[in-house]
Every structure is written in C-alpha cells, then in structure tokens.
PDB file of N, CA and C in Angstrom:
ATOM      1  N   MET U   1       0.839  -1.182   0.000  1.00  0.00           N
ATOM      2  CA  MET U   1       0.000   0.000   0.000  1.00  0.00           C
ATOM      3  C   MET U   1       0.879   1.238   0.000  1.00  0.00           C
ATOM      4  N   ASP U   2       0.575   2.166  -0.859  1.00  0.00           N
ATOM      5  CA  ASP U   2       1.338   3.399  -0.974  1.00  0.00           C
ATOM      6  C   ASP U   2       0.874   4.375   0.100  1.00  0.00           C
ATOM      7  N   THR U   3       1.707   4.628   1.096  1.00  0.00           N
ATOM      8  CA  THR U   3       1.314   5.497   2.206  1.00  0.00           C
ATOM      9  C   THR U   3       1.214   6.960   1.797  1.00  0.00           C
ATOM     10  N   VAL U   4       1.824   7.341   0.678  1.00  0.00           N
ATOM     11  CA  VAL U   4       1.734   8.726   0.210  1.00  0.00           C
ATOM     12  C   VAL U   4       0.291   9.060  -0.161  1.00  0.00           C
ATOM     13  N   ASN U   5      -0.420   8.114  -0.761  1.00  0.00           N
ATOM     14  CA  ASN U   5      -1.794   8.346  -1.194  1.00  0.00           C
ATOM     15  C   ASN U   5      -2.837   7.796  -0.217  1.00  0.00           C
ATOM     16  N   ALA U   6      -2.408   7.255   0.891  1.00  0.00           N
ATOM     17  CA  ALA U   6      -3.352   6.694   1.856  1.00  0.00           C
ATOM     18  C   ALA U   6      -4.157   7.815   2.507  1.00  0.00           C
ATOM     19  N   PRO U   7      -5.483   7.645   2.614  1.00  0.00           N
ATOM     20  CA  PRO U   7      -6.303   8.681   3.250  1.00  0.00           C
ATOM     21  C   PRO U   7      -5.991   8.796   4.736  1.00  0.00           C
ATOM     22  N   THR U   8      -6.179   9.991   5.246  1.00  0.00           N
ATOM     23  CA  THR U   8      -5.994  10.246   6.666  1.00  0.00           C
ATOM     24  C   THR U   8      -7.362  10.266   7.320  1.00  0.00           C
ATOM     25  N   PHE U   9      -7.476   9.613   8.471  1.00  0.00           N
ATOM     26  CA  PHE U   9      -8.740   9.557   9.202  1.00  0.00           C
ATOM     27  C   PHE U   9      -8.585  10.221  10.562  1.00  0.00           C
ATOM     28  N   LEU U  10      -9.654  10.862  11.004  1.00  0.00           N
ATOM     29  CA  LEU U  10      -9.680  11.516  12.306  1.00  0.00           C
ATOM     30  C   LEU U  10     -10.632  10.775  13.232  1.00  0.00           C
ATOM     31  N   THR U  11     -10.335  10.827  14.507  1.00  0.00           N
ATOM     32  CA  THR U  11     -11.194  10.207  15.515  1.00  0.00           C
ATOM     33  C   THR U  11     -12.297  11.187  15.920  1.00  0.00           C
ATOM     34  N   PRO U  12     -13.356  10.688  16.549  1.00  0.00           N
ATOM     35  CA  PRO U  12     -14.377  11.600  17.060  1.00  0.00           C
ATOM     36  C   PRO U  12     -13.796  12.655  18.012  1.00  0.00           C
ATOM     37  N   LYS U  13     -12.821  12.280  18.830  1.00  0.00           N
ATOM     38  CA  LYS U  13     -12.201  13.256  19.745  1.00  0.00           C
ATOM     39  C   LYS U  13     -11.510  14.363  18.967  1.00  0.00           C
ATOM     40  N   GLN U  14     -10.811  14.007  17.911  1.00  0.00           N
ATOM     41  CA  GLN U  14     -10.136  15.020  17.105  1.00  0.00           C
ATOM     42  C   GLN U  14     -11.141  15.960  16.448  1.00  0.00           C
ATOM     43  N   ILE U  15     -12.253  15.411  15.971  1.00  0.00           N
ATOM     44  CA  ILE U  15     -13.293  16.240  15.360  1.00  0.00           C
ATOM     45  C   ILE U  15     -13.929  17.143  16.415  1.00  0.00           C
ATOM     46  N   SER U  16     -14.269  16.585  17.565  1.00  0.00           N
ATOM     47  CA  SER U  16     -14.911  17.391  18.603  1.00  0.00           C
ATOM     48  C   SER U  16     -13.970  18.492  19.096  1.00  0.00           C
ATOM     49  N   ASP U  17     -12.693  18.196  19.210  1.00  0.00           N
ATOM     50  CA  ASP U  17     -11.722  19.220  19.613  1.00  0.00           C
ATOM     51  C   ASP U  17     -11.623  20.313  18.553  1.00  0.00           C
ATOM     52  N   SER U  18     -11.589  19.910  17.297  1.00  0.00           N
ATOM     53  CA  SER U  18     -11.474  20.866  16.200  1.00  0.00           C
ATOM     54  C   SER U  18     -12.675  21.798  16.130  1.00  0.00           C
ATOM     55  N   LEU U  19     -13.875  21.255  16.321  1.00  0.00           N
ATOM     56  CA  LEU U  19     -15.101  22.049  16.254  1.00  0.00           C
ATOM     57  C   LEU U  19     -15.475  22.679  17.593  1.00  0.00           C
ATOM     58  N   GLN U  20     -14.748  22.312  18.631  1.00  0.00           N
ATOM     59  CA  GLN U  20     -15.023  22.786  19.993  1.00  0.00           C
ATOM     60  C   GLN U  20     -16.452  22.453  20.418  1.00  0.00           C
ATOM     61  N   ILE U  21     -16.813  21.192  20.188  1.00  0.00           N
ATOM     62  CA  ILE U  21     -18.102  20.660  20.621  1.00  0.00           C
ATOM     63  C   ILE U  21     -17.830  19.382  21.402  1.00  0.00           C
ATOM     64  N   SER U  22     -18.822  18.911  22.122  1.00  0.00           N
ATOM     65  CA  SER U  22     -18.635  17.676  22.886  1.00  0.00           C
ATOM     66  C   SER U  22     -18.720  16.461  21.973  1.00  0.00           C
ATOM     67  N   ILE U  23     -18.116  15.384  22.415  1.00  0.00           N
ATOM     68  CA  ILE U  23     -18.218  14.125  21.688  1.00  0.00           C
ATOM     69  C   ILE U  23     -19.680  13.690  21.648  1.00  0.00           C
ATOM     70  N   ARG U  24     -20.422  13.966  22.706  1.00  0.00           N
ATOM     71  CA  ARG U  24     -21.850  13.619  22.764  1.00  0.00           C
ATOM     72  C   ARG U  24     -22.636  14.345  21.675  1.00  0.00           C
ATOM     73  N   THR U  25     -22.325  15.613  21.439  1.00  0.00           N
ATOM     74  CA  THR U  25     -22.985  16.358  20.364  1.00  0.00           C
ATOM     75  C   THR U  25     -22.680  15.713  19.023  1.00  0.00           C
ATOM     76  N   LEU U  26     -21.438  15.324  18.826  1.00  0.00           N
ATOM     77  CA  LEU U  26     -21.048  14.657  17.591  1.00  0.00           C
ATOM     78  C   LEU U  26     -21.806  13.340  17.418  1.00  0.00           C
ATOM     79  N   GLU U  27     -21.966  12.580  18.500  1.00  0.00           N
ATOM     80  CA  GLU U  27     -22.744  11.333  18.447  1.00  0.00           C
ATOM     81  C   GLU U  27     -24.192  11.629  18.074  1.00  0.00           C
ATOM     82  N   ASP U  28     -24.747  12.676  18.658  1.00  0.00           N
ATOM     83  CA  ASP U  28     -26.131  13.055  18.366  1.00  0.00           C
ATOM     84  C   ASP U  28     -26.276  13.433  16.898  1.00  0.00           C
ATOM     85  N   TRP U  29     -25.321  14.186  16.374  1.00  0.00           N
ATOM     86  CA  TRP U  29     -25.361  14.548  14.964  1.00  0.00           C
ATOM     87  C   TRP U  29     -25.371  13.306  14.077  1.00  0.00           C
ATOM     88  N   ARG U  30     -24.545  12.327  14.411  1.00  0.00           N
ATOM     89  CA  ARG U  30     -24.489  11.108  13.599  1.00  0.00           C
ATOM     90  C   ARG U  30     -25.837  10.400  13.579  1.00  0.00           C
ATOM     91  N   THR U  31     -26.508  10.316  14.726  1.00  0.00           N
ATOM     92  CA  THR U  31     -27.803   9.633  14.773  1.00  0.00           C
ATOM     93  C   THR U  31     -28.869  10.406  14.006  1.00  0.00           C
ATOM     94  N   ARG U  32     -28.692  11.711  13.874  1.00  0.00           N
ATOM     95  CA  ARG U  32     -29.652  12.556  13.158  1.00  0.00           C
ATOM     96  C   ARG U  32     -29.309  12.717  11.678  1.00  0.00           C
ATOM     97  N   GLY U  33     -28.195  12.144  11.246  1.00  0.00           N
ATOM     98  CA  GLY U  33     -27.790  12.276   9.854  1.00  0.00           C
ATOM     99  C   GLY U  33     -27.196  13.621   9.522  1.00  0.00           C
ATOM    100  N   TYR U  34     -26.658  14.279  10.523  1.00  0.00           N
ATOM    101  CA  TYR U  34     -26.061  15.602  10.373  1.00  0.00           C
ATOM    102  C   TYR U  34     -24.574  15.493  10.682  1.00  0.00           C
ATOM    103  N   GLY U  35     -23.847  16.539  10.341  1.00  0.00           N
ATOM    104  CA  GLY U  35     -22.437  16.581  10.689  1.00  0.00           C
ATOM    105  C   GLY U  35     -21.548  16.080   9.569  1.00  0.00           C
ATOM    106  N   PRO U  36     -20.257  16.005   9.868  1.00  0.00           N
ATOM    107  CA  PRO U  36     -19.308  15.592   8.830  1.00  0.00           C
ATOM    108  C   PRO U  36     -19.484  14.126   8.452  1.00  0.00           C
ATOM    109  N   PRO U  37     -19.194  13.788   7.183  1.00  0.00           N
ATOM    110  CA  PRO U  37     -19.278  12.394   6.739  1.00  0.00           C
ATOM    111  C   PRO U  37     -18.339  11.509   7.557  1.00  0.00           C
ATOM    112  N   PHE U  38     -18.794  10.305   7.851  1.00  0.00           N
ATOM    113  CA  PHE U  38     -17.994   9.385   8.654  1.00  0.00           C
ATOM    114  C   PHE U  38     -18.141   7.978   8.123  1.00  0.00           C
ATOM    115  N   LEU U  39     -17.300   7.105   8.603  1.00  0.00           N
ATOM    116  CA  LEU U  39     -17.427   5.687   8.306  1.00  0.00           C
ATOM    117  C   LEU U  39     -17.139   4.913   9.582  1.00  0.00           C
ATOM    118  N   THR U  40     -17.555   3.676   9.586  1.00  0.00           N
ATOM    119  CA  THR U  40     -17.251   2.828  10.730  1.00  0.00           C
ATOM    120  C   THR U  40     -16.294   1.731  10.302  1.00  0.00           C
ATOM    121  N   VAL U  41     -15.359   1.465  11.174  1.00  0.00           N
ATOM    122  CA  VAL U  41     -14.395   0.387  10.989  1.00  0.00           C
ATOM    123  C   VAL U  41     -14.610  -0.521  12.193  1.00  0.00           C
ATOM    124  N   GLY U  42     -15.381  -1.572  11.985  1.00  0.00           N
ATOM    125  CA  GLY U  42     -15.804  -2.376  13.127  1.00  0.00           C
ATOM    126  C   GLY U  42     -16.730  -1.529  13.980  1.00  0.00           C
ATOM    127  N   ARG U  43     -16.367  -1.344  15.232  1.00  0.00           N
ATOM    128  CA  ARG U  43     -17.156  -0.503  16.141  1.00  0.00           C
ATOM    129  C   ARG U  43     -16.617   0.920  16.225  1.00  0.00           C
ATOM    130  N   HIS U  44     -15.592   1.227  15.476  1.00  0.00           N
ATOM    131  CA  HIS U  44     -14.922   2.527  15.570  1.00  0.00           C
ATOM    132  C   HIS U  44     -15.404   3.475  14.478  1.00  0.00           C
ATOM    133  N   VAL U  45     -15.692   4.699  14.884  1.00  0.00           N
ATOM    134  CA  VAL U  45     -16.102   5.743  13.948  1.00  0.00           C
ATOM    135  C   VAL U  45     -14.864   6.526  13.540  1.00  0.00           C
ATOM    136  N   ARG U  46     -14.738   6.767  12.246  1.00  0.00           N
ATOM    137  CA  ARG U  46     -13.624   7.554  11.734  1.00  0.00           C
ATOM    138  C   ARG U  46     -14.152   8.544  10.700  1.00  0.00           C
ATOM    139  N   TYR U  47     -13.473   9.674  10.620  1.00  0.00           N
ATOM    140  CA  TYR U  47     -13.831  10.743   9.701  1.00  0.00           C
ATOM    141  C   TYR U  47     -12.690  10.953   8.720  1.00  0.00           C
ATOM    142  N   PRO U  48     -12.937  10.741   7.415  1.00  0.00           N
ATOM    143  CA  PRO U  48     -11.880  11.023   6.441  1.00  0.00           C
ATOM    144  C   PRO U  48     -11.545  12.522   6.472  1.00  0.00           C
ATOM    145  N   LEU U  49     -10.274  12.833   6.598  1.00  0.00           N
ATOM    146  CA  LEU U  49      -9.835  14.224   6.712  1.00  0.00           C
ATOM    147  C   LEU U  49     -10.326  15.069   5.545  1.00  0.00           C
ATOM    148  N   ASN U  50     -10.180  14.569   4.328  1.00  0.00           N
ATOM    149  CA  ASN U  50     -10.593  15.368   3.166  1.00  0.00           C
ATOM    150  C   ASN U  50     -12.098  15.633   3.171  1.00  0.00           C
ATOM    151  N   GLU U  51     -12.902  14.673   3.623  1.00  0.00           N
ATOM    152  CA  GLU U  51     -14.361  14.861   3.705  1.00  0.00           C
ATOM    153  C   GLU U  51     -14.715  15.869   4.797  1.00  0.00           C
ATOM    154  N   PHE U  52     -14.008  15.807   5.922  1.00  0.00           N
ATOM    155  CA  PHE U  52     -14.236  16.755   7.012  1.00  0.00           C
ATOM    156  C   PHE U  52     -13.911  18.172   6.553  1.00  0.00           C
ATOM    157  N   GLU U  53     -12.778  18.343   5.883  1.00  0.00           N
ATOM    158  CA  GLU U  53     -12.387  19.670   5.399  1.00  0.00           C
ATOM    159  C   GLU U  53     -13.403  20.206   4.393  1.00  0.00           C
ATOM    160  N   ALA U  54     -13.906  19.343   3.513  1.00  0.00           N
ATOM    161  CA  ALA U  54     -14.913  19.760   2.540  1.00  0.00           C
ATOM    162  C   ALA U  54     -16.217  20.150   3.238  1.00  0.00           C
ATOM    163  N   TRP U  55     -16.609  19.388   4.269  1.00  0.00           N
ATOM    164  CA  TRP U  55     -17.829  19.687   5.015  1.00  0.00           C
ATOM    165  C   TRP U  55     -17.724  21.051   5.697  1.00  0.00           C
ATOM    166  N   VAL U  56     -16.573  21.322   6.303  1.00  0.00           N
ATOM    167  CA  VAL U  56     -16.364  22.611   6.961  1.00  0.00           C
ATOM    168  C   VAL U  56     -16.402  23.728   5.923  1.00  0.00           C
ATOM    169  N   ALA U  57     -15.702  23.550   4.812  1.00  0.00           N
ATOM    170  CA  ALA U  57     -15.670  24.569   3.765  1.00  0.00           C
ATOM    171  C   ALA U  57     -17.062  24.843   3.210  1.00  0.00           C
ATOM    172  N   ALA U  58     -17.869  23.807   3.050  1.00  0.00           N
ATOM    173  CA  ALA U  58     -19.223  23.971   2.517  1.00  0.00           C
ATOM    174  C   ALA U  58     -20.105  24.772   3.467  1.00  0.00           C
ATOM    175  N   GLY U  59     -19.800  24.726   4.751  1.00  0.00           N
ATOM    176  CA  GLY U  59     -20.608  25.435   5.732  1.00  0.00           C
ATOM    177  C   GLY U  59     -20.139  26.836   6.020  1.00  0.00           C
ATOM    178  N   MET U  60     -18.999  27.234   5.443  1.00  0.00           N
ATOM    179  CA  MET U  60     -18.470  28.568   5.714  1.00  0.00           C
ATOM    180  C   MET U  60     -19.311  29.610   5.010  1.00  0.00           C
ATOM    181  N   LYS U  61     -19.564  30.688   5.702  1.00  0.00           N
ATOM    182  CA  LYS U  61     -20.334  31.799   5.159  1.00  0.00           C
ATOM    183  C   LYS U  61     -19.556  33.078   5.429  1.00  0.00           C
ATOM    184  N   GLY U  62     -19.905  34.115   4.733  1.00  0.00           N
ATOM    185  CA  GLY U  62     -19.223  35.378   4.952  1.00  0.00           C
ATOM    186  C   GLY U  62     -20.174  36.541   4.796  1.00  0.00           C
ATOM    187  N   GLY U  63     -19.728  37.700   5.211  1.00  0.00           N
ATOM    188  CA  GLY U  63     -20.521  38.915   5.072  1.00  0.00           C
ATOM    189  C   GLY U  63     -21.820  38.860   5.837  1.00  0.00           C
ATOM    190  N   ASP U  64     -22.874  39.410   5.237  1.00  0.00           N
ATOM    191  CA  ASP U  64     -24.188  39.510   5.875  1.00  0.00           C
ATOM    192  C   ASP U  64     -24.864  38.163   6.052  1.00  0.00           C
ATOM    193  N   GLU U  65     -24.473  37.160   5.255  1.00  0.00           N
ATOM    194  CA  GLU U  65     -25.146  35.875   5.272  1.00  0.00           C
ATOM    195  C   GLU U  65     -24.667  34.960   6.386  1.00  0.00           C
ATOM    196  N   SER U  66     -23.637  35.344   7.110  1.00  0.00           N
ATOM    197  CA  SER U  66     -23.038  34.457   8.101  1.00  0.00           C
ATOM    198  C   SER U  66     -24.000  34.168   9.242  1.00  0.00           C
ATOM    199  N   ASP U  67     -24.275  32.871   9.457  1.00  0.00           N
ATOM    200  CA  ASP U  67     -25.097  32.476  10.597  1.00  0.00           C
ATOM    201  C   ASP U  67     -24.273  31.725  11.620  1.00  0.00           C
ATOM    202  N   GLY U  68     -22.965  31.528  11.333  1.00  0.00           N
ATOM    203  CA  GLY U  68     -22.074  30.904  12.294  1.00  0.00           C
ATOM    204  C   GLY U  68     -22.244  29.408  12.440  1.00  0.00           C
ATOM    205  N   VAL U  69     -22.965  28.763  11.538  1.00  0.00           N
ATOM    206  CA  VAL U  69     -23.196  27.332  11.658  1.00  0.00           C
ATOM    207  C   VAL U  69     -22.504  26.618  10.509  1.00  0.00           C
ATOM    208  N   CYS U  70     -21.505  25.807  10.820  1.00  0.00           N
ATOM    209  CA  CYS U  70     -20.835  25.024   9.787  1.00  0.00           C
ATOM    210  C   CYS U  70     -21.760  23.916   9.317  1.00  0.00           C
ATOM    211  N   GLY U  71     -21.789  23.709   8.020  1.00  0.00           N
ATOM    212  CA  GLY U  71     -22.590  22.615   7.480  1.00  0.00           C
ATOM    213  C   GLY U  71     -24.079  22.853   7.585  1.00  0.00           C
ATOM    214  N   SER U  72     -24.492  24.110   7.617  1.00  0.00           N
ATOM    215  CA  SER U  72     -25.912  24.397   7.812  1.00  0.00           C
ATOM    216  C   SER U  72     -26.779  23.852   6.684  1.00  0.00           C
ATOM    217  N   ALA U  73     -26.171  23.554   5.544  1.00  0.00           N
ATOM    218  CA  ALA U  73     -26.941  22.950   4.456  1.00  0.00           C
ATOM    219  C   ALA U  73     -27.385  21.537   4.814  1.00  0.00           C
ATOM    220  N   HIS U  74     -26.776  20.968   5.831  1.00  0.00           N
ATOM    221  CA  HIS U  74     -27.089  19.598   6.246  1.00  0.00           C
ATOM    222  C   HIS U  74     -27.975  19.567   7.492  1.00  0.00           C
ATOM    223  N   THR U  75     -28.591  20.688   7.833  1.00  0.00           N
ATOM    224  CA  THR U  75     -29.391  20.751   9.055  1.00  0.00           C
ATOM    225  C   THR U  75     -30.558  19.778   8.963  1.00  0.00           C
ATOM    226  N   PRO U  76     -30.746  18.947  10.011  1.00  0.00           N
ATOM    227  CA  PRO U  76     -31.843  17.988   9.998  1.00  0.00           C
ATOM    228  C   PRO U  76     -33.196  18.675  10.097  1.00  0.00           C
ATOM    229  N   SER U  77     -34.209  18.027   9.609  1.00  0.00           N
ATOM    230  CA  SER U  77     -35.573  18.583   9.648  1.00  0.00           C
ATOM    231  C   SER U  77     -36.120  18.549  11.044  1.00  0.00           C
TER     232      SER U  77
END
C-alpha cells in the first residue's frame, strides 16, 4: 500500500476538539444524519480528513449571510 496516497482519518475526539463541541454532540449529529461524513471500521467511527475539510468549507459563510453554523446545508428537519 502506498502510504503517500493513503487517506488520513480523524477520531471523534479530534473532530470534537477541532469544532469545539462535545463528543456527545457529535454522536447526536451522527444519529440525526447531520455533521461531517464518517465511516465505521468495526465498532470505531472515523472521519476522512478530506471529507471533514470539505464539510467545513461547505458550511463557511461570509458577510451579511453568516449564521455561524458550519454545514448548515445539512441541518436535519
């Protein structure tokens, strides 16, 4: 396996630290179908770094439209 092209994965703790939210909030988002894309490896949840970065970028707003919510396009009903 070529490690240069191997995807990087983040743990729920790394995501929660990055977003400054609790791990519990992240768990709640997953059950609601909200939040950054993730996958499971056995019982372990992992977040592909490139998908997380894209999710954050998609939620960024600027100027008058800023509501301060990353990924607001994915808000559950």
